[in-house]
Amino acid sequence: MTKHYIGCLGMALLTQALFLSPALAQPGGDRPEPPQFQAPIYIDRPQWMDYETPQSEPLANVSKRVASYGEQSYDIDTLLYNGTGAIDIVVMGDGYTDLEQDKLTRDAKACTDHLFETSPFDRYKSFFNVFVLHIVSPESGISHPGQWKQETDSTGRMVCPENSPLPIVNKKTFFSTHLDGWGTHRIIGAWGEHKAKDLIRLYFPRCKFPCILCNTDEYGGAGGDILIATCNRASSDIYVHELAHVFGDLADEYFGGDVYMCEKPNLSATRDSSRVRWARWLDDPEVGVFPHRGGRIGSRYVKPTQASETSRYCKMERLDKEFCPVCRERLVEAIHEQVSLIADALPADTVLSPLKKREKMTFALERVFEAEGDTLSITWSIDGQEVARDTRAITVSGRQLSPNQTHEIRVEVHDASPFVRNPRCRELHTQSRTWMVARRR
Ligand SMILES: [Zn+2]
Ligand SMILES: [Zn+2]
Ligand SMILES: [Zn+2]
């Protein structure tokens, strides 16, 4: 594997039953269970997210709010704020001591800045909030435990399953993050992941994209319920790649093993180019129907792109590439699934008291989530007849309405993203607000 590839347990968690079998998790695995730690038993995200939580107030745009865990309290910083209704990303540091909290802010900022420089997230930055939770760890860095009982050196010490020269060390950190997850040096696990889930439930109940950022320059990370990244210089790309697993339910476009093979937006057993999931993108010369090389099941599955030195795509195969159009479309859809384009509209009531003939009333979009690239269209109508276009507000006078009749004032907001071709998504990209108003005699 080259340095651009990273094992992503994110997808594997969806096939968790497979993952509970060490033999499948570790090919050639008649090895014993890891002696030093228990592999965390993951619960699918929807289950833990549905866990009953006290609905805490949405965080306002104030820096320095505080989250408590046990006896300790930790500061919350706001890196990006676009209001309630935006998608919350929460970055929690691990292995950052009290003196390293400014470094955590810088590292978190580097990752999120990179996310919002990457297409399609660059156009949708205004759809996100980013918070940093300043978790303080007793020690700096993360653990490198070595993993398997049989892999000890002549003195009986644990060694890294992939012989990384990094010393074997156990660090006291808040989330107990560690390399050598599932027998692979670069895969990072967190024995204290439940603490991250507790904190998210309590303080960020709407956040579906929590991230633990590890204070190490070692290359590594993992997807899953909680995205895990490091400060390696490739870290920002790992962060974006792992987020795409969690956020868009995307598959890796490199072959990571038969256990990962299942239907995904960018992975399919349908090979027929007219029926393949991404048929509508095949006019792009770099998009095609490419088989996964390797594996008994893998060779039956196809993917939309094939990374090479000269191709642009795809970040789900190589970290230094862009997302391919198929993955990009899925990510834009996922953004629209999370955010309602109309955040606030006035009047707040939708059934209004009747208007007199000379009376006027203003209807307004107070706050709209708008992607960059001028793709938003706004259409106002009265009883189905268009009356205005691409304006945030209209004024309706009693004269425009027939007496003793109820009228429907409607605004429709649509994001005509060029990244989306799936006609079924049009509905998702269109949101409306309707008011009912009668004309008084
Ligand atoms: Zn991956
Ligand atoms: Zn290792
Ligand atoms: Zn892709």
CSV table of C-alpha atoms and ligand atoms in Angstrom, one decimal:
chain,number,residue,atom,x,y,z
A,1,MET,CA,0.0,0.0,0.0
A,2,THR,CA,1.3,3.5,-0.8
A,3,LYS,CA,1.0,6.3,1.6
A,4,HIS,CA,-2.1,7.6,-0.1
A,5,TYR,CA,-4.1,4.6,0.9
A,6,ILE,CA,-5.7,4.3,4.2
A,7,GLY,CA,-7.7,1.5,5.7
A,8,CYS,CA,-11.1,2.7,6.6
A,9,LEU,CA,-13.0,0.8,9.2
A,10,GLY,CA,-15.9,3.2,8.7
A,11,MET,CA,-17.6,1.1,6.1
A,12,ALA,CA,-16.8,-2.1,7.9
A,13,LEU,CA,-18.8,-1.0,10.8
A,14,LEU,CA,-21.9,-1.2,8.7
A,15,THR,CA,-21.0,-4.9,8.3
A,16,GLN,CA,-20.2,-5.1,12.0
A,17,ALA,CA,-21.4,-8.7,12.3
A,18,LEU,CA,-18.5,-9.6,10.1
A,19,PHE,CA,-16.1,-7.5,12.1
A,20,LEU,CA,-16.9,-9.2,15.3
A,21,SER,CA,-15.2,-12.3,13.9
A,22,PRO,CA,-11.4,-11.8,14.3
A,23,ALA,CA,-10.8,-14.3,11.6
A,24,LEU,CA,-12.4,-12.1,9.0
A,25,ALA,CA,-11.1,-8.9,10.4
A,26,GLN,CA,-7.6,-10.3,10.1
A,27,PRO,CA,-7.1,-12.4,7.0
A,28,GLY,CA,-5.1,-15.5,7.8
A,29,GLY,CA,-6.4,-15.0,11.2
A,30,ASP,CA,-6.0,-18.1,13.3
A,31,ARG,CA,-4.2,-15.7,15.6
A,32,PRO,CA,-5.4,-15.3,19.2
A,33,GLU,CA,-7.6,-12.5,20.3
A,34,PRO,CA,-5.6,-9.4,21.0
A,35,PRO,CA,-4.5,-9.8,24.6
A,36,GLN,CA,-4.1,-6.2,25.6
A,37,PHE,CA,-7.4,-4.7,24.8
A,38,GLN,CA,-10.8,-5.5,23.6
A,39,ALA,CA,-11.9,-4.4,20.2
A,40,PRO,CA,-14.6,-1.9,20.8
A,41,ILE,CA,-18.1,-3.2,20.1
A,42,TYR,CA,-19.7,-0.6,17.9
A,43,ILE,CA,-23.3,0.2,17.8
A,44,ASP,CA,-24.7,1.5,14.5
A,45,ARG,CA,-24.9,5.2,14.5
A,46,PRO,CA,-28.7,5.5,14.2
A,47,GLN,CA,-29.0,3.6,17.4
A,48,TRP,CA,-26.8,5.6,19.6
A,49,MET,CA,-28.0,8.9,18.0
A,50,ASP,CA,-31.6,7.9,18.9
A,51,TYR,CA,-30.6,7.4,22.5
A,52,GLU,CA,-32.8,9.6,24.5
A,53,THR,CA,-31.0,12.8,25.3
A,54,PRO,CA,-31.9,16.0,27.1
A,55,GLN,CA,-32.4,18.4,24.3
A,56,SER,CA,-29.8,21.0,25.1
A,57,GLU,CA,-30.1,24.5,23.7
A,58,PRO,CA,-28.6,24.9,20.3
A,59,LEU,CA,-25.2,26.5,20.8
A,60,ALA,CA,-25.2,30.1,20.0
A,61,ASN,CA,-22.3,31.8,18.3
A,62,VAL,CA,-20.4,32.4,21.5
A,63,SER,CA,-16.9,31.3,21.9
A,64,LYS,CA,-16.0,29.6,25.1
A,65,ARG,CA,-18.9,27.7,26.3
A,66,VAL,CA,-18.1,24.8,28.5
A,67,ALA,CA,-18.7,21.1,28.5
A,68,SER,CA,-18.2,19.0,31.6
A,69,TYR,CA,-17.3,15.3,31.9
A,70,GLY,CA,-17.0,13.9,35.4
A,71,GLU,CA,-15.3,16.6,37.6
A,72,GLN,CA,-13.6,18.3,34.7
A,73,SER,CA,-14.9,21.1,32.4
A,74,TYR,CA,-13.7,21.8,29.0
A,75,ASP,CA,-13.9,24.9,26.8
A,76,ILE,CA,-15.9,24.9,23.6
A,77,ASP,CA,-14.7,27.2,20.8
A,78,THR,CA,-16.6,28.1,17.6
A,79,LEU,CA,-14.6,27.9,14.4
A,80,LEU,CA,-17.4,28.4,12.0
A,81,TYR,CA,-21.0,29.4,12.7
A,82,ASN,CA,-23.8,29.7,10.3
A,83,GLY,CA,-26.7,29.4,12.7
A,84,THR,CA,-29.2,26.8,13.8
A,85,GLY,CA,-30.2,24.4,11.1
A,86,ALA,CA,-26.6,24.2,9.8
A,87,ILE,CA,-24.7,20.9,10.0
A,88,ASP,CA,-22.7,20.6,13.3
A,89,ILE,CA,-19.2,19.2,13.1
A,90,VAL,CA,-17.5,18.9,16.5
A,91,VAL,CA,-13.7,18.3,16.7
A,92,MET,CA,-12.5,16.9,20.0
A,93,GLY,CA,-8.8,16.7,20.8
A,94,ASP,CA,-7.1,13.7,22.2
A,95,GLY,CA,-3.5,13.7,23.5
A,96,TYR,CA,-3.4,17.4,23.8
A,97,THR,CA,-2.2,18.6,27.2
A,98,ASP,CA,-3.3,21.8,28.9
A,99,LEU,CA,-0.4,23.6,27.3
A,100,GLU,CA,-1.2,22.3,23.8
A,101,GLN,CA,-4.8,23.6,23.5
A,102,ASP,CA,-3.7,26.4,21.1
A,103,LYS,CA,-2.2,23.7,18.9
A,104,LEU,CA,-5.5,21.9,19.0
A,105,THR,CA,-7.3,25.0,17.7
A,106,ARG,CA,-4.7,25.4,14.9
A,107,ASP,CA,-4.8,21.7,14.0
A,108,ALA,CA,-8.6,21.6,14.0
A,109,LYS,CA,-8.7,24.8,11.9
A,110,ALA,CA,-6.2,23.3,9.4
A,111,CYS,CA,-8.4,20.2,8.9
A,112,THR,CA,-11.7,22.1,8.5
A,113,ASP,CA,-10.1,24.8,6.3
A,114,HIS,CA,-9.0,22.0,4.0
A,115,LEU,CA,-12.5,20.4,4.1
A,116,PHE,CA,-14.0,23.7,2.9
A,117,GLU,CA,-11.4,24.1,0.1
A,118,THR,CA,-12.4,20.6,-1.2
A,119,SER,CA,-15.2,20.3,-3.7
A,120,PRO,CA,-18.1,20.0,-3.1
A,121,PHE,CA,-17.7,21.3,0.5
A,122,ASP,CA,-16.2,24.5,-0.8
A,123,ARG,CA,-19.6,25.6,-2.2
A,124,TYR,CA,-21.5,24.5,0.9
A,125,LYS,CA,-19.3,26.0,3.7
A,126,SER,CA,-22.3,28.2,4.8
A,127,PHE,CA,-24.3,25.0,5.5
A,128,PHE,CA,-21.9,24.0,8.4
A,129,ASN,CA,-21.0,24.9,12.0
A,130,VAL,CA,-17.7,23.8,13.4
A,131,PHE,CA,-17.0,23.6,17.1
A,132,VAL,CA,-13.8,22.6,18.9
A,133,LEU,CA,-14.1,20.8,22.2
A,134,HIS,CA,-10.9,21.5,24.2
A,135,ILE,CA,-10.5,18.2,25.9
A,136,VAL,CA,-7.4,18.2,28.0
A,137,SER,CA,-5.3,15.0,28.3
A,138,PRO,CA,-2.8,14.2,31.0
A,139,GLU,CA,-0.2,13.2,28.5
A,140,SER,CA,0.8,14.4,25.0
A,141,GLY,CA,0.4,12.1,22.0
A,142,ILE,CA,-1.4,8.8,21.5
A,143,SER,CA,-0.7,5.1,22.4
A,144,HIS,CA,1.1,2.7,20.2
A,145,PRO,CA,0.3,-0.6,21.9
A,146,GLY,CA,1.5,-3.2,19.4
A,147,GLN,CA,-1.3,-5.7,19.1
A,148,TRP,CA,-0.9,-9.4,18.9
A,149,LYS,CA,0.4,-11.7,21.6
A,150,GLN,CA,2.7,-13.6,19.2
A,151,GLU,CA,4.3,-10.5,18.0
A,152,THR,CA,6.8,-9.9,20.7
A,153,ASP,CA,10.5,-9.4,20.4
A,154,SER,CA,13.1,-11.6,22.0
A,155,THR,CA,12.6,-9.9,25.4
A,156,GLY,CA,8.9,-10.6,25.2
A,157,ARG,CA,7.9,-7.0,24.5
A,158,MET,CA,4.9,-6.1,22.4
A,159,VAL,CA,5.8,-5.0,18.9
A,160,CYS,CA,3.9,-3.2,16.2
A,161,PRO,CA,2.1,-5.6,13.9
A,162,GLU,CA,3.5,-3.8,10.9
A,163,ASN,CA,7.0,-3.2,12.4
A,164,SER,CA,6.7,0.6,12.5
A,165,PRO,CA,9.8,2.1,14.1
A,166,LEU,CA,7.6,4.1,16.4
A,167,PRO,CA,8.2,3.0,19.9
A,168,ILE,CA,5.6,0.9,21.7
A,169,VAL,CA,4.1,3.2,24.3
A,170,ASN,CA,0.9,3.7,26.3
A,171,LYS,CA,-0.2,7.2,26.9
A,172,LYS,CA,-2.8,8.5,29.3
A,173,THR,CA,-5.2,10.4,27.1
A,174,PHE,CA,-8.8,11.3,27.5
A,175,PHE,CA,-10.2,9.1,24.7
A,176,SER,CA,-7.4,6.5,24.9
A,177,THR,CA,-6.7,6.7,21.1
A,178,HIS,CA,-4.2,4.2,19.8
A,179,LEU,CA,-2.5,3.1,16.6
A,180,ASP,CA,-2.4,-0.6,15.6
A,181,GLY,CA,-6.3,-0.9,15.5
A,182,TRP,CA,-7.4,-4.3,14.3
A,183,GLY,CA,-3.8,-5.3,13.7
A,184,THR,CA,-3.0,-2.5,11.3
A,185,HIS,CA,-0.6,0.2,12.3
A,186,ARG,CA,-2.3,3.1,10.6
A,187,ILE,CA,-5.8,2.3,11.8
A,188,ILE,CA,-6.6,4.4,14.9
A,189,GLY,CA,-9.1,3.2,17.5
A,190,ALA,CA,-10.3,4.9,20.7
A,191,TRP,CA,-10.9,2.7,23.8
A,192,GLY,CA,-12.6,5.7,25.3
A,193,GLU,CA,-15.0,6.3,22.4
A,194,HIS,CA,-18.0,6.0,24.7
A,195,LYS,CA,-16.9,9.3,26.3
A,196,ALA,CA,-17.0,11.0,22.9
A,197,LYS,CA,-20.5,9.7,22.4
A,198,ASP,CA,-21.6,10.9,25.9
A,199,LEU,CA,-20.2,14.4,25.3
A,200,ILE,CA,-21.9,14.6,21.9
A,201,ARG,CA,-25.3,13.4,23.3
A,202,LEU,CA,-25.2,16.0,26.0
A,203,TYR,CA,-23.7,19.0,24.4
A,204,PHE,CA,-24.2,18.6,20.7
A,205,PRO,CA,-27.3,16.5,20.3
A,206,ARG,CA,-27.8,17.5,16.7
A,207,CYS,CA,-24.2,16.7,15.7
A,208,LYS,CA,-23.9,13.6,13.6
A,209,PHE,CA,-20.3,14.2,12.6
A,210,PRO,CA,-18.1,14.1,15.7
A,211,CYS,CA,-14.4,13.9,15.1
A,212,ILE,CA,-11.5,13.0,17.4
A,213,LEU,CA,-8.3,14.7,16.3
A,214,CYS,CA,-5.2,12.9,17.7
A,215,ASN,CA,-2.1,14.9,18.6
A,216,THR,CA,0.4,12.8,16.7
A,217,ASP,CA,2.2,13.3,13.4
A,218,GLU,CA,1.8,9.6,12.6
A,219,TYR,CA,-0.2,8.8,9.4
A,220,GLY,CA,-3.5,7.2,10.3
A,221,GLY,CA,-7.2,7.5,11.0
A,222,ALA,CA,-10.6,5.7,10.8
A,223,GLY,CA,-14.2,6.3,9.8
A,224,GLY,CA,-17.1,4.9,11.7
A,225,ASP,CA,-19.4,6.5,14.3
A,226,ILE,CA,-16.7,8.9,15.2
A,227,LEU,CA,-14.2,10.1,12.6
A,228,ILE,CA,-10.6,9.8,13.8
A,229,ALA,CA,-7.8,11.8,12.2
A,230,THR,CA,-4.2,12.8,13.1
A,231,CYS,CA,-1.9,15.8,12.6
A,232,ASN,CA,0.1,14.1,9.9
A,233,ARG,CA,0.6,16.4,6.9
A,234,ALA,CA,-1.8,14.1,5.0
A,235,SER,CA,-4.2,14.4,7.9
A,236,SER,CA,-6.5,17.0,6.3
A,237,ASP,CA,-7.0,14.7,3.4
A,238,ILE,CA,-7.6,11.8,5.7
A,239,TYR,CA,-10.1,13.9,7.6
A,240,VAL,CA,-12.0,14.7,4.4
A,241,HIS,CA,-11.9,11.1,3.1
A,242,GLU,CA,-13.1,9.7,6.4
A,243,LEU,CA,-15.8,12.4,6.7
A,244,ALA,CA,-17.0,11.3,3.2
A,245,HIS,CA,-17.5,7.7,4.6
A,246,VAL,CA,-19.4,8.9,7.6
A,247,PHE,CA,-21.2,11.7,5.9
A,248,GLY,CA,-22.0,10.3,2.5
A,249,ASP,CA,-22.0,6.6,3.2
A,250,LEU,CA,-19.4,6.2,0.4
A,251,ALA,CA,-17.2,3.2,-0.2
A,252,ASP,CA,-13.5,3.1,-0.7
A,253,GLU,CA,-12.6,2.9,-4.3
A,254,TYR,CA,-9.5,1.0,-3.6
A,255,PHE,CA,-9.9,-2.7,-2.8
A,256,GLY,CA,-9.7,-3.1,0.9
A,257,GLY,CA,-11.0,-6.6,1.2
A,258,ASP,CA,-14.1,-8.7,0.3
A,259,VAL,CA,-15.8,-7.8,3.6
A,260,TYR,CA,-16.2,-4.2,2.4
A,261,MET,CA,-18.1,-5.2,-0.8
A,262,CYS,CA,-21.8,-4.2,-0.8
A,263,GLU,CA,-24.0,-1.8,-2.6
A,264,LYS,CA,-23.0,1.9,-2.1
A,265,PRO,CA,-23.4,5.0,-4.2
A,266,ASN,CA,-19.9,4.4,-5.6
A,267,LEU,CA,-19.8,0.6,-5.4
A,268,SER,CA,-22.0,-1.9,-7.2
A,269,ALA,CA,-22.4,-5.4,-8.4
A,270,THR,CA,-24.3,-4.1,-11.4
A,271,ARG,CA,-21.8,-4.0,-14.2
A,272,ASP,CA,-24.0,-3.2,-17.1
A,273,SER,CA,-23.0,0.4,-18.2
A,274,SER,CA,-26.6,1.3,-19.0
A,275,ARG,CA,-27.9,0.2,-15.6
A,276,VAL,CA,-25.0,0.9,-13.3
A,277,ARG,CA,-25.9,3.3,-10.5
A,278,TRP,CA,-23.7,6.1,-12.0
A,279,ALA,CA,-24.8,5.7,-15.6
A,280,ARG,CA,-25.7,9.4,-15.8
A,281,TRP,CA,-22.1,10.4,-15.2
A,282,LEU,CA,-20.5,8.2,-17.9
A,283,ASP,CA,-20.1,11.1,-20.3
A,284,ASP,CA,-17.2,12.2,-18.1
A,285,PRO,CA,-14.1,10.6,-19.8
A,286,GLU,CA,-12.7,9.6,-16.4
A,287,VAL,CA,-15.8,7.9,-15.2
A,288,GLY,CA,-16.5,4.4,-16.2
A,289,VAL,CA,-17.3,0.9,-14.9
A,290,PHE,CA,-14.1,-0.4,-13.4
A,291,PRO,CA,-13.7,-3.7,-11.6
A,292,HIS,CA,-12.2,-3.9,-8.2
A,293,ARG,CA,-9.0,-5.9,-8.5
A,294,GLY,CA,-8.7,-8.6,-6.0
A,295,GLY,CA,-10.8,-10.8,-3.8
A,296,ARG,CA,-13.3,-13.5,-4.5
A,297,ILE,CA,-16.2,-11.1,-4.1
A,298,GLY,CA,-14.3,-7.9,-5.0
A,299,SER,CA,-13.8,-8.9,-8.6
A,300,ARG,CA,-17.6,-9.0,-9.0
A,301,TYR,CA,-17.9,-5.4,-7.9
A,302,VAL,CA,-17.4,-2.3,-9.9
A,303,LYS,CA,-16.5,1.3,-9.1
A,304,PRO,CA,-16.8,4.6,-11.1
A,305,THR,CA,-13.2,5.6,-11.4
A,306,GLN,CA,-9.7,4.3,-11.4
A,307,ALA,CA,-7.0,6.4,-9.9
A,308,SER,CA,-3.8,6.8,-11.8
A,309,GLU,CA,-0.9,9.4,-11.9
A,310,THR,CA,-2.8,11.4,-14.5
A,311,SER,CA,-6.4,11.1,-13.4
A,312,ARG,CA,-8.2,13.6,-11.2
A,313,TYR,CA,-10.3,11.1,-9.4
A,314,CYS,CA,-11.1,9.9,-6.7
A,315,LYS,CA,-10.4,10.8,-3.1
A,316,MET,CA,-12.1,7.6,-2.1
A,317,GLU,CA,-9.2,5.8,-3.7
A,318,ARG,CA,-6.3,8.2,-3.3
A,319,LEU,CA,-6.1,11.0,-0.8
A,320,ASP,CA,-4.4,13.4,-3.2
A,321,LYS,CA,-7.2,13.3,-5.7
A,322,GLU,CA,-10.6,15.1,-6.0
A,323,PHE,CA,-13.9,13.4,-5.3
A,324,CYS,CA,-15.2,11.9,-8.6
A,325,PRO,CA,-18.6,13.2,-9.8
A,326,VAL,CA,-20.4,10.2,-8.4
A,327,CYS,CA,-19.1,10.7,-4.9
A,328,ARG,CA,-19.5,14.5,-5.2
A,329,GLU,CA,-23.1,14.1,-6.2
A,330,ARG,CA,-23.7,11.9,-3.2
A,331,LEU,CA,-22.0,14.4,-0.8
A,332,VAL,CA,-24.2,17.3,-2.1
A,333,GLU,CA,-27.3,15.1,-1.6
A,334,ALA,CA,-26.2,14.3,1.9
A,335,ILE,CA,-25.8,18.0,2.6
A,336,HIS,CA,-29.4,18.6,1.4
A,337,GLU,CA,-30.6,15.7,3.5
A,338,GLN,CA,-29.3,17.5,6.6
A,339,VAL,CA,-30.2,21.1,5.9
A,340,SER,CA,-33.5,22.7,5.1
A,341,LEU,CA,-32.8,25.5,2.6
A,342,ILE,CA,-35.3,27.8,4.3
A,343,ALA,CA,-34.0,28.4,7.8
A,344,ASP,CA,-36.4,31.2,8.8
A,345,ALA,CA,-39.3,32.9,7.0
A,346,LEU,CA,-41.8,35.6,8.0
A,347,PRO,CA,-44.5,35.8,9.0
A,348,ALA,CA,-43.9,33.0,11.4
A,349,ASP,CA,-47.5,32.0,11.4
A,350,THR,CA,-48.7,30.3,8.2
A,351,VAL,CA,-52.4,30.9,8.6
A,352,LEU,CA,-52.9,34.6,8.7
A,353,SER,CA,-55.7,37.0,9.6
A,354,PRO,CA,-57.6,38.3,6.6
A,355,LEU,CA,-56.3,41.4,4.8
A,356,LYS,CA,-58.3,44.5,4.1
A,357,LYS,CA,-58.4,45.9,0.6
A,358,ARG,CA,-55.9,48.6,1.3
A,359,GLU,CA,-53.8,46.6,3.7
A,360,LYS,CA,-50.3,45.3,2.7
A,361,MET,CA,-48.4,42.4,4.0
A,362,THR,CA,-44.7,41.5,3.5
A,363,PHE,CA,-43.6,37.9,3.1
A,364,ALA,CA,-39.9,37.3,3.5
A,365,LEU,CA,-37.2,34.7,3.6
A,366,GLU,CA,-35.3,35.8,6.7
A,367,ARG,CA,-32.5,33.3,6.5
A,368,VAL,CA,-31.7,30.9,3.6
A,369,PHE,CA,-28.9,28.4,3.2
A,370,GLU,CA,-27.3,29.3,0.0
A,371,ALA,CA,-24.5,27.5,-1.8
A,372,GLU,CA,-21.8,29.4,-3.5
A,373,GLY,CA,-22.0,29.5,-7.3
A,374,ASP,CA,-25.3,31.3,-7.7
A,375,THR,CA,-27.3,28.1,-8.0
A,376,LEU,CA,-30.2,29.2,-5.7
A,377,SER,CA,-33.5,30.1,-7.3
A,378,ILE,CA,-36.5,31.6,-5.5
A,379,THR,CA,-40.0,31.6,-6.9
A,380,TRP,CA,-43.0,33.4,-5.3
A,381,SER,CA,-46.5,32.5,-6.3
A,382,ILE,CA,-50.1,33.3,-5.4
A,383,ASP,CA,-52.6,30.5,-5.9
A,384,GLY,CA,-50.1,28.8,-8.2
A,385,GLN,CA,-49.4,31.8,-10.4
A,386,GLU,CA,-45.8,33.1,-10.3
A,387,VAL,CA,-45.6,36.7,-9.1
A,388,ALA,CA,-41.9,37.2,-8.4
A,389,ARG,CA,-38.6,35.5,-8.9
A,390,ASP,CA,-35.2,35.7,-7.2
A,391,THR,CA,-36.1,38.1,-4.5
A,392,ARG,CA,-36.0,37.5,-0.8
A,393,ALA,CA,-39.3,39.3,0.0
A,394,ILE,CA,-42.6,40.3,-1.6
A,395,THR,CA,-45.4,42.6,-0.5
A,396,VAL,CA,-48.9,41.5,-1.1
A,397,SER,CA,-51.8,44.0,-1.0
A,398,GLY,CA,-55.4,43.2,-0.3
A,399,ARG,CA,-56.2,44.4,-3.8
A,400,GLN,CA,-54.4,41.4,-5.3
A,401,LEU,CA,-56.7,39.0,-3.6
A,402,SER,CA,-60.4,38.2,-4.3
A,403,PRO,CA,-62.8,38.9,-1.5
A,404,ASN,CA,-64.1,36.1,0.7
A,405,GLN,CA,-61.7,33.6,-0.5
A,406,THR,CA,-58.6,32.0,1.0
A,407,HIS,CA,-55.4,32.4,-1.0
A,408,GLU,CA,-52.2,30.5,-0.9
A,409,ILE,CA,-48.9,32.5,-0.9
A,410,ARG,CA,-46.0,30.3,-1.6
A,411,VAL,CA,-42.3,30.6,-1.9
A,412,GLU,CA,-40.2,27.8,-3.4
A,413,VAL,CA,-36.4,27.8,-3.0
A,414,HIS,CA,-34.3,25.5,-5.2
A,415,ASP,CA,-30.6,24.7,-5.3
A,416,ALA,CA,-29.8,23.9,-8.9
A,417,SER,CA,-26.5,22.4,-8.1
A,418,PRO,CA,-24.6,21.3,-11.3
A,419,PHE,CA,-23.2,18.4,-9.2
A,420,VAL,CA,-26.5,16.7,-9.1
A,421,ARG,CA,-28.1,14.9,-12.0
A,422,ASN,CA,-30.3,12.4,-10.3
A,423,PRO,CA,-33.9,13.7,-11.0
A,424,ARG,CA,-35.2,12.1,-7.8
A,425,CYS,CA,-33.1,14.5,-5.9
A,426,ARG,CA,-34.9,17.5,-7.2
A,427,GLU,CA,-37.4,17.3,-4.4
A,428,LEU,CA,-34.6,17.2,-1.9
A,429,HIS,CA,-33.1,20.3,-3.4
A,430,THR,CA,-36.4,22.2,-3.3
A,431,GLN,CA,-38.0,23.6,-0.2
A,432,SER,CA,-41.1,25.7,0.2
A,433,ARG,CA,-43.1,27.7,2.7
A,434,THR,CA,-46.8,28.3,2.3
A,435,TRP,CA,-49.1,30.9,3.9
A,436,MET,CA,-52.9,31.0,3.8
A,437,VAL,CA,-54.5,34.4,3.8
A,438,ALA,CA,-58.1,35.5,3.1
A,439,ARG,CA,-59.3,38.9,1.8
A,440,ARG,CA,-61.7,40.7,4.1
A,441,ARG,CA,-64.7,42.2,2.4
B,1,ZN,ZN,-11.7,5.0,3.2
B,2,ZN,ZN,2.1,0.1,15.0
B,3,ZN,ZN,-15.6,8.5,-6.2
